[in-house]
Short mmCIF file of C-alpha atoms in Angstrom, two decimals:
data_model
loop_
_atom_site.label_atom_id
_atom_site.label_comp_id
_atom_site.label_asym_id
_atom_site.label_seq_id
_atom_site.Cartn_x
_atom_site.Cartn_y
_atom_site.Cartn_z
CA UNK A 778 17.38 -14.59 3.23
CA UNK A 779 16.84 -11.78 5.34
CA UNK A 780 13.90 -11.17 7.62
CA UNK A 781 12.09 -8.07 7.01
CA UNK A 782 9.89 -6.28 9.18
CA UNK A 783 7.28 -5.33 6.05
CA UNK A 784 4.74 -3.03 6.41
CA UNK A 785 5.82 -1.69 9.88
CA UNK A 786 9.60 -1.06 10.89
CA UNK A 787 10.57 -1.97 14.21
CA UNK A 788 11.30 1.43 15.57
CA UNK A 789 7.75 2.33 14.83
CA UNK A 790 6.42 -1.04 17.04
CA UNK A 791 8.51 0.16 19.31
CA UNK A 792 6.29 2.91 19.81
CA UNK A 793 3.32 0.41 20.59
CA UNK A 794 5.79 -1.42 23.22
CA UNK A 795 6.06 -1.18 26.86
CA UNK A 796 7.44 -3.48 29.76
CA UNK A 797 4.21 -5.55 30.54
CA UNK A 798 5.57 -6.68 33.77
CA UNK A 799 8.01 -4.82 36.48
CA UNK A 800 10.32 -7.74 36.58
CA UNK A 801 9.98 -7.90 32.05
CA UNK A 802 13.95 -7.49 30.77
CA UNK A 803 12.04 -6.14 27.46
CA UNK A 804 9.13 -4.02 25.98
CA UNK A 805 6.38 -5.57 24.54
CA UNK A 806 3.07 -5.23 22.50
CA UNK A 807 0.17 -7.31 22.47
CA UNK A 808 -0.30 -9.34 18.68
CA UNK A 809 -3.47 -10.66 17.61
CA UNK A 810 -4.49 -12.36 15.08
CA UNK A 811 -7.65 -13.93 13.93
CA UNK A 812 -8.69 -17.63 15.20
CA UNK A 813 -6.31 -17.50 18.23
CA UNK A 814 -5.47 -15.57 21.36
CA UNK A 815 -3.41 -12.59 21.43
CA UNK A 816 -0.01 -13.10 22.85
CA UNK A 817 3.05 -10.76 24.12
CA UNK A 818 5.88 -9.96 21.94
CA UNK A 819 8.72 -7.96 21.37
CA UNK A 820 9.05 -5.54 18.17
CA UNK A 821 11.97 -7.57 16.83
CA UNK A 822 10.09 -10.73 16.46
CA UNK A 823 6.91 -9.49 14.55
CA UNK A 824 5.67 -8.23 11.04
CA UNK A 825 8.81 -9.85 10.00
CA UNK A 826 8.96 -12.04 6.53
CA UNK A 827 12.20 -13.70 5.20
CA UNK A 828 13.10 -12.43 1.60
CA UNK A 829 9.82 -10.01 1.65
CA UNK A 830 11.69 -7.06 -0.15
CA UNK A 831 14.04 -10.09 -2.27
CA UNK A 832 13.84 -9.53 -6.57
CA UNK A 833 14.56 -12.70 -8.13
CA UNK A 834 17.03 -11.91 -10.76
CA UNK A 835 17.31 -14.13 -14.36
CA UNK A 836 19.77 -16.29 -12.90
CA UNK A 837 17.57 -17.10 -9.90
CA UNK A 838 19.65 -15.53 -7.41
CA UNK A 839 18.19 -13.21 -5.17
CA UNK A 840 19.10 -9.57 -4.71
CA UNK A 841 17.60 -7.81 -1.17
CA UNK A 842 19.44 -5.09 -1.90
CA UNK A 843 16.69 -2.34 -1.39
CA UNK A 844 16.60 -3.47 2.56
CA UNK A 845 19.65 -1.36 2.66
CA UNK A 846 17.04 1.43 0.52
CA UNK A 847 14.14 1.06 2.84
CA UNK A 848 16.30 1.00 6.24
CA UNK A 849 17.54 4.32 5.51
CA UNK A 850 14.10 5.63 4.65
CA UNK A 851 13.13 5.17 7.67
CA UNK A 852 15.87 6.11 9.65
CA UNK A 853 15.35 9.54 8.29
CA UNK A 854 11.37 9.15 9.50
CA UNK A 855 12.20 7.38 13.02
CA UNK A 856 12.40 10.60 14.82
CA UNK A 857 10.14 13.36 13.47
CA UNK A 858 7.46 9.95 14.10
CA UNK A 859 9.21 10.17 17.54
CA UNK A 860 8.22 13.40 18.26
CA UNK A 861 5.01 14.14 16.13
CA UNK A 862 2.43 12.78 18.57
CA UNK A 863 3.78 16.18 21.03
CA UNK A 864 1.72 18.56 21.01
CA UNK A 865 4.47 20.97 22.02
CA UNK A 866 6.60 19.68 18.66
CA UNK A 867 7.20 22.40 16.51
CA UNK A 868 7.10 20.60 12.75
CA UNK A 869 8.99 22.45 9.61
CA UNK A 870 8.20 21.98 6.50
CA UNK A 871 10.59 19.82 6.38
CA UNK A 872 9.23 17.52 8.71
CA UNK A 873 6.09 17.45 7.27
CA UNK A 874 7.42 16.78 4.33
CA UNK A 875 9.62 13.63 6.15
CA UNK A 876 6.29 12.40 7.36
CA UNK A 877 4.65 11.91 4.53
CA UNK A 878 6.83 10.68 2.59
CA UNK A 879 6.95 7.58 5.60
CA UNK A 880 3.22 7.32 5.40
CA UNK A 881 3.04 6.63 1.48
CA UNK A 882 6.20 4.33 1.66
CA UNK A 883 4.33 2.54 4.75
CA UNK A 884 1.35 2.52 3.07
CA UNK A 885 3.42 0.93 -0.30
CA UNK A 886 5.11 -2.05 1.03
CA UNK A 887 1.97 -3.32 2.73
CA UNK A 888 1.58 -7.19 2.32
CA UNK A 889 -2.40 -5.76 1.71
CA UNK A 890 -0.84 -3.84 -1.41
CA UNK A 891 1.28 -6.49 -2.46
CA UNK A 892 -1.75 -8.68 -2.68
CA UNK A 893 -3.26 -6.22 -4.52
CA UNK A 894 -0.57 -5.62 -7.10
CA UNK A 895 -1.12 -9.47 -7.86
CA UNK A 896 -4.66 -9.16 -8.46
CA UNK A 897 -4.62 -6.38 -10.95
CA UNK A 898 -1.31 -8.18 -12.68
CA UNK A 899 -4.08 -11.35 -12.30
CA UNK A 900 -6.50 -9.26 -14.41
CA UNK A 901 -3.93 -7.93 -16.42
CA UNK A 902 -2.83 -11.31 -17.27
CA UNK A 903 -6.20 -12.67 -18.16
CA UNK A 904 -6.63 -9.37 -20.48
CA UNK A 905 -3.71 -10.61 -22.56
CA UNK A 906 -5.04 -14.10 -22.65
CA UNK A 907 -8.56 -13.23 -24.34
CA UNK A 908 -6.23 -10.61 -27.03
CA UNK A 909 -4.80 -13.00 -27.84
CA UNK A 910 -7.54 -15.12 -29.69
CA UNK A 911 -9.37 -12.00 -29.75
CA UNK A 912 -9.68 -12.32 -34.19
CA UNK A 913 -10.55 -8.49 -34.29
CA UNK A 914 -8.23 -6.95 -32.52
CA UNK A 915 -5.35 -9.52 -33.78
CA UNK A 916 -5.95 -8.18 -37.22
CA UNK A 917 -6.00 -4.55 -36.18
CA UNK A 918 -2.90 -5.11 -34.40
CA UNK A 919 -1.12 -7.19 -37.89
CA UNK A 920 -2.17 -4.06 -39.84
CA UNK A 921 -0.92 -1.22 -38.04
CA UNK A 922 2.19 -2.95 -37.37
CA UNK A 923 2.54 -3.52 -41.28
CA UNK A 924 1.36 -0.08 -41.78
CA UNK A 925 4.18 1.61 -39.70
CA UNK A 926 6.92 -1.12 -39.77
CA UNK A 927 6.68 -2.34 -43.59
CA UNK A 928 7.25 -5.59 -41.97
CA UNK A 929 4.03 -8.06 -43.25
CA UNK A 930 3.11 -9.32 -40.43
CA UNK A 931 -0.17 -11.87 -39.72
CA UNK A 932 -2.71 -12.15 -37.13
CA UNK A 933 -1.03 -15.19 -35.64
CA UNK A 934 2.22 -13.83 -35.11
CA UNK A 935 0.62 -11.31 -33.59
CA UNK A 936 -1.03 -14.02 -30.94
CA UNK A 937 2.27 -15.66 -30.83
CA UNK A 938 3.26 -12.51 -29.40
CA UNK A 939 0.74 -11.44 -26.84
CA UNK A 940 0.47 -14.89 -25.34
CA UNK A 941 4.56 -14.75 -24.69
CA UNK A 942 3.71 -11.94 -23.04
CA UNK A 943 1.16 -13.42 -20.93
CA UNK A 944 3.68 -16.41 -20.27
CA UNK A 945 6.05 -13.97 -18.15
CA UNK A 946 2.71 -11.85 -16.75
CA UNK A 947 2.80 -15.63 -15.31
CA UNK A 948 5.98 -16.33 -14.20
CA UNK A 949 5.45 -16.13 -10.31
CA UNK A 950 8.71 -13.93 -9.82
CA UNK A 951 7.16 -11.32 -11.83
CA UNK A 952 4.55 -10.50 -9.24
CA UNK A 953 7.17 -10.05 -6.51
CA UNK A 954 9.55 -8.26 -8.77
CA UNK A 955 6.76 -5.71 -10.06
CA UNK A 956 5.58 -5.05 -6.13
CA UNK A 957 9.27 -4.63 -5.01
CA UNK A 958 10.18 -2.42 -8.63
CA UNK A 959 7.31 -0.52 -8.10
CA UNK A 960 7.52 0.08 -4.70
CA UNK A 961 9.32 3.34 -4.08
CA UNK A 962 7.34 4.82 -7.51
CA UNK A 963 4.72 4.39 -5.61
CA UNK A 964 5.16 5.52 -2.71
CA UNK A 965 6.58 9.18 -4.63
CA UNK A 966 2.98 9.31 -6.19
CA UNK A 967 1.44 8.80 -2.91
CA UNK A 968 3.21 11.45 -1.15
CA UNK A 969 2.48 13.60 -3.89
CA UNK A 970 -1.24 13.16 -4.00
CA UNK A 971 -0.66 13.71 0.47
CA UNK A 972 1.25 16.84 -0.19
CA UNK A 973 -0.27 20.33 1.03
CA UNK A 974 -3.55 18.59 2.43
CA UNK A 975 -4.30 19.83 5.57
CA UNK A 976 -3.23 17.74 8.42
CA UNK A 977 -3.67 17.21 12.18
CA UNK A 978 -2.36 15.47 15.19
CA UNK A 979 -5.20 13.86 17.25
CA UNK A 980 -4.15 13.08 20.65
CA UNK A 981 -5.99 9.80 22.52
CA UNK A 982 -7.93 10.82 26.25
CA UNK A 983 -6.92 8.98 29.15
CA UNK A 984 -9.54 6.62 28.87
CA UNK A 985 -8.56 5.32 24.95
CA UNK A 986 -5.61 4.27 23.46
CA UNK A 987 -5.16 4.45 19.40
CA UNK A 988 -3.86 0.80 17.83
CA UNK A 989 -2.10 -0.35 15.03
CA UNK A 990 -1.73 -3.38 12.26
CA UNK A 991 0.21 -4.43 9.96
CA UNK A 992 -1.73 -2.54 7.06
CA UNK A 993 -1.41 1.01 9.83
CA UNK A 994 -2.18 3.82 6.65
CA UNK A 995 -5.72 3.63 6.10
CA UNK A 996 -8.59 6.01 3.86
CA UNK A 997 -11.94 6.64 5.34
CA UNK A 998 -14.52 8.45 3.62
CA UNK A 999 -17.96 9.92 5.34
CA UNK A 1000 -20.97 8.07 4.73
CA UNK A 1001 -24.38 8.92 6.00
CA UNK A 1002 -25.43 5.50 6.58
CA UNK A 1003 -22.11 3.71 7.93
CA UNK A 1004 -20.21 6.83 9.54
CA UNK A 1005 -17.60 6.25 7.42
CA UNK A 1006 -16.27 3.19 4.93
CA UNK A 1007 -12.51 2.25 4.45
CA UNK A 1008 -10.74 1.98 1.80
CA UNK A 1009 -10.93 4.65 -0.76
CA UNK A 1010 -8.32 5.81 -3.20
CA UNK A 1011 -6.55 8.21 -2.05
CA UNK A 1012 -7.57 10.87 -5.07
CA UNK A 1013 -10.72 10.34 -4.09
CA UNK A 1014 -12.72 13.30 -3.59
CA UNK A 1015 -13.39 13.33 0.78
CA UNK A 1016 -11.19 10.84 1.74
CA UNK A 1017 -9.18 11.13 4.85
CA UNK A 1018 -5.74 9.09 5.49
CA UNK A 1019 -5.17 7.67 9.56
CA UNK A 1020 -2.02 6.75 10.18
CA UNK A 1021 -1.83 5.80 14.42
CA UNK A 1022 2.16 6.94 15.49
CA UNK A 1023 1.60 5.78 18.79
CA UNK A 1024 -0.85 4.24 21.15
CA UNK A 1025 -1.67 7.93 22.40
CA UNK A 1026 -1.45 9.53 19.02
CA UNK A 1027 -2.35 9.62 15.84
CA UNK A 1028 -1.41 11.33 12.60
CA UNK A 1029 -4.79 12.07 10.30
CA UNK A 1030 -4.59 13.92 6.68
CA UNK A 1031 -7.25 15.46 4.42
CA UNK A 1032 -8.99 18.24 2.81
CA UNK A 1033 -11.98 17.99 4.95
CA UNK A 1034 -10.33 19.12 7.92
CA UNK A 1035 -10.93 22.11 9.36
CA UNK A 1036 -7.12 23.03 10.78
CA UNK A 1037 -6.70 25.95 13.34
CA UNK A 1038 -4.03 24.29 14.84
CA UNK A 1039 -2.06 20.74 14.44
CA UNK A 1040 -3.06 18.80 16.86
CA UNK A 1041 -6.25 18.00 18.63
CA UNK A 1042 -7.58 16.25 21.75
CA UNK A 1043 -9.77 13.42 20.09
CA UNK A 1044 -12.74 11.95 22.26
CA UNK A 1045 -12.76 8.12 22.62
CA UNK A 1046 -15.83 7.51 20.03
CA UNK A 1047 -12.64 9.38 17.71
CA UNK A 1048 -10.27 6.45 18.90
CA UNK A 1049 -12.93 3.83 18.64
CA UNK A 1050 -14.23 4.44 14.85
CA UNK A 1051 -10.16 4.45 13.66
CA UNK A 1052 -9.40 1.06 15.73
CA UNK A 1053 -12.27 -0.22 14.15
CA UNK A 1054 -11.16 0.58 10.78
CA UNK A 1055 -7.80 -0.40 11.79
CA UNK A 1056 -8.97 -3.89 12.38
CA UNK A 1057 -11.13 -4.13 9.51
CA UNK A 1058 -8.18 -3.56 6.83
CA UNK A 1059 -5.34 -5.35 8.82
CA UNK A 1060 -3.84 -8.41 7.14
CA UNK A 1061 -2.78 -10.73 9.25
CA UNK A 1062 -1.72 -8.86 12.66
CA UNK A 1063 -2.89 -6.56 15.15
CA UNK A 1064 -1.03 -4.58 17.67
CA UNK A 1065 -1.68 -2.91 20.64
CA UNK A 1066 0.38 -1.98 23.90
CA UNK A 1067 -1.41 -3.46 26.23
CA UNK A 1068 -4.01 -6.23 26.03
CA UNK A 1069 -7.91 -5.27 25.25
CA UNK A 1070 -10.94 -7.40 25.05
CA UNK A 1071 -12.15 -4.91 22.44
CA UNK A 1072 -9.48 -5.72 19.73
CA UNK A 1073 -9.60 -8.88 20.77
CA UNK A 1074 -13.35 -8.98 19.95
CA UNK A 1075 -13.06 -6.31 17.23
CA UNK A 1076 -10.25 -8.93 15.43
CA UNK A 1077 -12.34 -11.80 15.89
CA UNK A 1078 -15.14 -10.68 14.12
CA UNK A 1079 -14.36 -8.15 11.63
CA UNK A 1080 -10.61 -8.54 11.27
CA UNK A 1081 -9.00 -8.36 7.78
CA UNK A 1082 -12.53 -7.31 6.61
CA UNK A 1083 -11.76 -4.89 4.11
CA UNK A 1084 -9.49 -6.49 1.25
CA UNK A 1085 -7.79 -4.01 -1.21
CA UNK A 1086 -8.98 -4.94 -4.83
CA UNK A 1087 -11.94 -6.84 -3.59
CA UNK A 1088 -14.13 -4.77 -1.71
CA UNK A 1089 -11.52 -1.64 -1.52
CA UNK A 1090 -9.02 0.01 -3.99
CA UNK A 1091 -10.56 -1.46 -6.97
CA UNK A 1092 -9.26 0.35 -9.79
CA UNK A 1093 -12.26 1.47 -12.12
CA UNK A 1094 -11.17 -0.27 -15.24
CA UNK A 1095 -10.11 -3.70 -13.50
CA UNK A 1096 -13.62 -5.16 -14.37
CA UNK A 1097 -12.58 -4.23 -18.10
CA UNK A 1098 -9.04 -4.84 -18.36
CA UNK A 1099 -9.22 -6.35 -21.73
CA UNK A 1100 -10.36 -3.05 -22.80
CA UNK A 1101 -8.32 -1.17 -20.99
CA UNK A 1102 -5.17 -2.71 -22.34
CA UNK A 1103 -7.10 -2.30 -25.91
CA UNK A 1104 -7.31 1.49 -25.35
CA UNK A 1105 -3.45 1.75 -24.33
CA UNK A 1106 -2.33 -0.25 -27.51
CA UNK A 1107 -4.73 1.57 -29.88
CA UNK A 1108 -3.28 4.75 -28.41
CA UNK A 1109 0.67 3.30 -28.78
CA UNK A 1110 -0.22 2.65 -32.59
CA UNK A 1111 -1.70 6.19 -32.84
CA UNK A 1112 -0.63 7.55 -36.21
CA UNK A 1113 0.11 10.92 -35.06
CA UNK A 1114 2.81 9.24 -33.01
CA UNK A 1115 6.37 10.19 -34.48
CA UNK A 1116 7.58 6.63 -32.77
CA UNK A 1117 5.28 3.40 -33.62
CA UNK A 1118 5.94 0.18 -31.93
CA UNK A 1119 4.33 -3.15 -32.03
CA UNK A 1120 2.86 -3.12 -28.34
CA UNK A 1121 2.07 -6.83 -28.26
CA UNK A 1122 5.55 -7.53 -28.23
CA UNK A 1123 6.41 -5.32 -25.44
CA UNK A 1124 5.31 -6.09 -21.89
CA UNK A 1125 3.08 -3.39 -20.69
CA UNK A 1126 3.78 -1.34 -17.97
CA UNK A 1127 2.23 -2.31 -14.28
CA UNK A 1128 -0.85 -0.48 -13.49
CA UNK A 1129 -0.90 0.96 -9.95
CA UNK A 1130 -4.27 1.74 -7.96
CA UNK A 1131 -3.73 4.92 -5.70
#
């Protein structure tokens, strides 16, 4: 199997990498992680997972063939990411356009998204399993299906049905064929919802330096008691994307900003509230170019924090799935429809939280 860098390509780690020592053959960052001491590395070696972007086809074999996809997506983002952090960089449309695109894919194949792609196929799952000895909404479903098929059909074939769809919701190869399927969909209806926001460059003082994790796109949204909180959609209304380029840069997107020119001189407080939100929606990993005892401390104790479709990115109908899949049926079996088909036989499509 292959081992791919997931959430954060090594070009862009790169960018976080420096020789740590005079006499050091390579660049480094510093990695830390929560329950152990940070430790030097070099971009090649971390954020790296064997078969990560691998679909498990019928046969069992694997096929890893969208590695070959994602490495020349971002090729085509390594260099305006290169150069954005400037301030004398001159960015067309085009570029613009090139860097968002990177930030929604980034933001896609997150191991923090792929989590929570499992949880709402968890609650998806569970929604098919109470259908199915649901006795109301059986017989609703036998009816309509006789109504528009002419095929007689009872309640119990009906939960034959929905619970062989529940079996593959179960299979675990599903989950990490949906994430991997849905991946670059996803990451189109990110860059969408990005597109035309207002956007800025905010460049680090001397005396900060921006860092980065292995879950480096992140929402905040201004709150009068916190500051701010992480993890909003990104459709919500006020929320503001970070994504940190570079130790001495970073890339921030929303309609709150007020834009007379791309790129700014942030103070350090700026640096300090997105490191801390950094750290509080990282995964596993932290990364920064040289060692600090404030992400060191800030991983320690509030590292991994936020967790998309726990406390964050909770979709507003996963606490009623059940219904939810209900309501997509009923409207499937609408009458008015020209085409009728028996939706409990059909696996439904993945829902997505943006």
């Amino acid at each position: 199997m292959i081992g791919s860098h997931t959430a954060t390509a090594e070009f862009y780690l790169n960018q976080f990498a420096r020789r740590q020592a005079p006499d050091d053959r390579k660049e480094k960052l510093w990695v830390y992680q929560r329950g152990a001491a940070p430790f030097p590395a070099t971009p090649h070696n971390v954020g790296k997972e064997n078969g990560y972007f691998a679909i498990t086809k019928p046969d069992g074999s694997l096929d890893e063939s969208m590695e070959t996809v994602l490495a020349t997506l971002d090729g085509n983002g390594a260099e305006v990411l290169r150069l954005i952090g400037y301030e004398t960089f001159y960015a067309s449309t085009r570029d613009v356009e090139t860097l968002f695109r990177y930030i929604a894919l980034t933001f896609a194949r997150t191991n923090a998204r792929r989590g929570l792609s499992a949880k709402i196929l968890g609650h998806i799952l569970n929604a098919y399993k109470e259908l199915a000895s649901d006795t109301a909404w059986l017989q609703e479903q036998a009816h309509l299906f006789e109504q528009f098929s002419g095929i007689s059909t009872s309640p119990e074939e009906i939960s034959v049905a929905t619970n062989r769809v529940a079996e593959r919701l179960a299979k675990p190869e599903h989950a990490r064929n949906g994430f991997i399927q849905g991946l670059l969909h996803l990451a189109e209806s990110l860059f969408r919802e990005l597109q035309g926001k207002p956007w800025q460059v905010w460049e680090a003082p001397p005396s900060a330096q921006f860092i980065t994790t292995d879950n480096p796109v992140i929402t905040l949204r201004a709150s009068a008691l916190a500051g701010f909180t992480p993890g909003w959609g990104f459709r919500t209304t006020g929320v503001t994307t970070f994504f940190a380029v570079s130790p001495r840069s970073c890339v921030v997107i929303g309609n709150n900003l007020r834009v007379d020119r791309h790129w700014r001189r942030a103070t350090a407080s700026d640096v300090s509230s997105v490191n801390k939100a950094l750290v509080m929606c990282m995964d596993r990993w932290a990364y920064s170019d040289s060692r600090s005892e404030d992400t060191e401390w800030l991983v320690s104790q509030i590292g991994g924090s936020i967790e998309y479709g726990v406390n964050a990115f909770v979709p507003e109908w996963l606490n009623k799935a059940s219904e939810a899949i209900k309501a997509k049926v009923r409207e499937a079996t609408n009458p008015n429809r020209t085409r009728i088909e028996p939706q409990a036989f059909r696996e439904p499509k993945r829902y997505e939280a943006v």
